[in-house]
Backbone as CSV, one residue per row, in Angstrom:
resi,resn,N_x,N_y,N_z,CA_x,CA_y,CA_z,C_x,C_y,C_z
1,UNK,20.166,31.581,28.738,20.277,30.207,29.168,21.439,29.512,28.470
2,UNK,22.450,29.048,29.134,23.497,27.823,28.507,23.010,26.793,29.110
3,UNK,23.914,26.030,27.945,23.907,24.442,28.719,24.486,23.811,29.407
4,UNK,24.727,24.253,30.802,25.398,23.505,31.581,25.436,22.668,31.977
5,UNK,24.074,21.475,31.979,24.481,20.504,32.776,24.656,18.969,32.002
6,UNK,25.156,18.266,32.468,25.822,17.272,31.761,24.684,16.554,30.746
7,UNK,23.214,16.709,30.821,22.266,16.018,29.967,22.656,16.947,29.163
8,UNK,22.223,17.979,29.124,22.351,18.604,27.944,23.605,19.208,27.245
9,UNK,24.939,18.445,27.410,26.033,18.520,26.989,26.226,17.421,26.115
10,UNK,25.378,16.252,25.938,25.645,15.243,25.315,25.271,15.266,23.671
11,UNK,25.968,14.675,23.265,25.926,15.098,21.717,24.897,14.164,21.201
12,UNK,24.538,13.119,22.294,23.384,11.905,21.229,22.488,11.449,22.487
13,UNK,21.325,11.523,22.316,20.584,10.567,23.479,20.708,9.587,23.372
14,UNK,20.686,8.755,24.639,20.754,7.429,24.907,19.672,6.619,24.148
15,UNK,18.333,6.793,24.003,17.651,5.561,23.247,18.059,6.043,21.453
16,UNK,18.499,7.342,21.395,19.603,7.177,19.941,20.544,6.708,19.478
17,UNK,21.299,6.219,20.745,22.521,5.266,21.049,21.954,4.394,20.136
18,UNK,21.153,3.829,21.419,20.450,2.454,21.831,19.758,1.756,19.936
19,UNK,18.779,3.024,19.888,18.697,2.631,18.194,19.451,2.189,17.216
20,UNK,20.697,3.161,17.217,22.005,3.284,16.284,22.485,1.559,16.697
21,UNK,22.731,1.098,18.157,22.689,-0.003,17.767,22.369,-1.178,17.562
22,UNK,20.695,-0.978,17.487,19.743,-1.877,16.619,20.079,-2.217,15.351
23,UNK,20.285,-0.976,15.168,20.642,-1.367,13.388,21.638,-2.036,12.915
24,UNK,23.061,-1.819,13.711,23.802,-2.483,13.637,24.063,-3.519,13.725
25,UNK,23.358,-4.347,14.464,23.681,-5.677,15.069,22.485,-6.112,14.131
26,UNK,21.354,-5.366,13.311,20.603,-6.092,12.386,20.839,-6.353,11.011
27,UNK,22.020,-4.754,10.533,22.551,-4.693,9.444,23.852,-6.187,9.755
28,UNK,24.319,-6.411,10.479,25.377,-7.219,10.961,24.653,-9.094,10.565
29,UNK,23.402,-9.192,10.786,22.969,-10.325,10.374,22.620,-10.491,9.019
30,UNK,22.122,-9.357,8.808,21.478,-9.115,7.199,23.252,-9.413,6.659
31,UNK,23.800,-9.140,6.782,25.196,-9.528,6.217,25.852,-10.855,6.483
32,UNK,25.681,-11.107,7.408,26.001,-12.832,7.789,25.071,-13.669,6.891
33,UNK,23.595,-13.587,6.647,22.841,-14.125,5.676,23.133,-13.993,4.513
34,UNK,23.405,-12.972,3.577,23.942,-11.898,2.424,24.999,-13.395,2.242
35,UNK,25.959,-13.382,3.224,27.164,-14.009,2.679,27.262,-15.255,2.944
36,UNK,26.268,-15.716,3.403,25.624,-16.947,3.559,26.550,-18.123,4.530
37,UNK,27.079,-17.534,5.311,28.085,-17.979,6.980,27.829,-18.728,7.386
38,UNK,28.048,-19.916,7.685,27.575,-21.267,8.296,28.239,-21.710,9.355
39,UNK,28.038,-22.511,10.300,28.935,-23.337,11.244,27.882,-22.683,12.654
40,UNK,28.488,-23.205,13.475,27.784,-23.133,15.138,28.661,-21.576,15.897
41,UNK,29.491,-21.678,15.132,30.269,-20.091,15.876,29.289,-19.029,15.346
42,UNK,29.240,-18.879,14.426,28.026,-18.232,13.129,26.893,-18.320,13.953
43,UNK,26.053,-18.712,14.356,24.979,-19.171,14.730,24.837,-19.072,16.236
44,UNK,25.906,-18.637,16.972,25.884,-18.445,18.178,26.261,-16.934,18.738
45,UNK,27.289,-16.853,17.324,27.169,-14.994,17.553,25.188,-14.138,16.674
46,UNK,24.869,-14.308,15.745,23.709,-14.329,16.037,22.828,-14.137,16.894
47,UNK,22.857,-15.452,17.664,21.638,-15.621,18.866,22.078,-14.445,19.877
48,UNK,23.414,-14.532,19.971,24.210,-13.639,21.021,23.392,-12.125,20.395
49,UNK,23.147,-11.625,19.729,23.067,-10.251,19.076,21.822,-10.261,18.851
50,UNK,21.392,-11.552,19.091,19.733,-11.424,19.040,19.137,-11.378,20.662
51,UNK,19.885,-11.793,21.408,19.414,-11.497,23.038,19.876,-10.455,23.131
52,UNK,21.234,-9.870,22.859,21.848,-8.416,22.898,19.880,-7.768,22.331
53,UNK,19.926,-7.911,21.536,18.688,-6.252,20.399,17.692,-7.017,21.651
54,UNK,17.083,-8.322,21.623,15.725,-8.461,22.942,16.311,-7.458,24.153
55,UNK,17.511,-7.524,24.732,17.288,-7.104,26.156,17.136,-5.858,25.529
56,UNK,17.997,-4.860,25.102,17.804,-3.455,24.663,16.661,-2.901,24.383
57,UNK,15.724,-3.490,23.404,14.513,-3.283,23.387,13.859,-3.341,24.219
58,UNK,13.480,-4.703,25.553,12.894,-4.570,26.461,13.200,-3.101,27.652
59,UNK,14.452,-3.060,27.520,15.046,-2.144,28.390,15.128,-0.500,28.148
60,UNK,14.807,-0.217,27.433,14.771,1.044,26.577,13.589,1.599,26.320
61,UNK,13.060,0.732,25.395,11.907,1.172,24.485,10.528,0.253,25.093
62,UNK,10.780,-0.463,25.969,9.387,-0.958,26.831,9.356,-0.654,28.406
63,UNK,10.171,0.498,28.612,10.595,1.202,29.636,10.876,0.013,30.816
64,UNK,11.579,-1.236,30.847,11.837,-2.235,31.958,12.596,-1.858,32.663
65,UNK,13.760,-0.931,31.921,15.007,-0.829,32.912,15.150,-0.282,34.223
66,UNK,13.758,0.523,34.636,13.724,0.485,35.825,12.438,-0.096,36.729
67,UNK,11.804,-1.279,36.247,10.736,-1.985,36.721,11.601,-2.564,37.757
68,UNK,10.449,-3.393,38.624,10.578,-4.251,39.165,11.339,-4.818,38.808
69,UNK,12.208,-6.468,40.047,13.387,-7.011,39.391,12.509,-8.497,38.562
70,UNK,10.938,-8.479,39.239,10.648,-9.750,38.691,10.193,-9.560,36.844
71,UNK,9.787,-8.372,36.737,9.164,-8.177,35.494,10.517,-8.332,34.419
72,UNK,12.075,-7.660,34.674,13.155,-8.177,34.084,13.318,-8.980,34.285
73,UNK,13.504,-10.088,35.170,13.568,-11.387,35.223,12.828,-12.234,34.308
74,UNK,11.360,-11.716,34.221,10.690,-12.307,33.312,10.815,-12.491,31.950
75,UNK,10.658,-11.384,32.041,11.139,-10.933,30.185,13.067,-11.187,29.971
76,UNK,13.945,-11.246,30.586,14.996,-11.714,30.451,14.774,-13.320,30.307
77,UNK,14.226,-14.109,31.052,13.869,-15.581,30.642,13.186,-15.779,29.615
78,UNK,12.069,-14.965,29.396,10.845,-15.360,27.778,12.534,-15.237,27.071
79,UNK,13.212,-14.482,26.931,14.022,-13.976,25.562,15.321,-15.713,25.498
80,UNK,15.747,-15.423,26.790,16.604,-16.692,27.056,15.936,-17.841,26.324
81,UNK,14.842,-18.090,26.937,14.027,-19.588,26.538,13.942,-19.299,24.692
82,UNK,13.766,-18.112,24.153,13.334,-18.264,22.541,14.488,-18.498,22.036
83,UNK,15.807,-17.886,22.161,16.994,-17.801,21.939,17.735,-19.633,22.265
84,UNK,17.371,-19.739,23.403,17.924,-21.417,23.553,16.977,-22.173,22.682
85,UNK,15.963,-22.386,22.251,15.059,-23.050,21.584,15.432,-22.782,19.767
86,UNK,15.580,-21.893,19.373,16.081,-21.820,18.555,17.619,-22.220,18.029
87,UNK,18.476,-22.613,19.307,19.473,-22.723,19.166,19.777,-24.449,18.660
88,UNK,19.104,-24.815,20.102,18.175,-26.225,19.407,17.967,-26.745,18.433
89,UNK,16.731,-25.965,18.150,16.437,-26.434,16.786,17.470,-26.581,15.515
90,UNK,18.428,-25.454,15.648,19.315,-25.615,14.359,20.357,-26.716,14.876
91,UNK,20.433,-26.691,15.632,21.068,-27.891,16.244,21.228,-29.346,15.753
92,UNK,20.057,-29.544,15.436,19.771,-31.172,15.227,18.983,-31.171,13.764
């Protein structure tokens, strides 16, 4: 048996990707906090990397990415609405 076909030519699975960049974008805040970064640009890349890791997670690892379009819709809005609410809040 070889490996011919293109799954099994790949050097990393996709939800290993997908993990690898969880961490990153978490090690990436843990460092923005660390160095203690302030202002609304700061705070908007954040949220940005925090809907980035929600959709991935929903999409990956809570198997959505091929649900229905209302169940992503859904869970794409819960994440929107926590992400704008929080944005808010630091806001004012």
């Amino acid at each position: 048996m070889t490996a011919n076909t293109p799954a099994q030519r790949r050097w990393i699975r996709p939800c290993t990707l997908v993990w690898l960049i969880l961490v990153a974008l978490t090690l990436l805040a843990f460092a923005v906090g660390k160095l203690e970064l302030t202002g609304s640009t700061v705070v908007a890349l954040i949220l940005a990397s925090t809907f980035i890791k929600a959709q991935l997670v929903t999409d990956y690892f809570m198997g959505l990415k091929f649900a229905r379009p209302l169940w992503r819709i859904l869970t794409t809005a819960w994440i929107v609405i926590v992400c704008v609410g929080i944005g808010l809040a630091w806001s004012w």
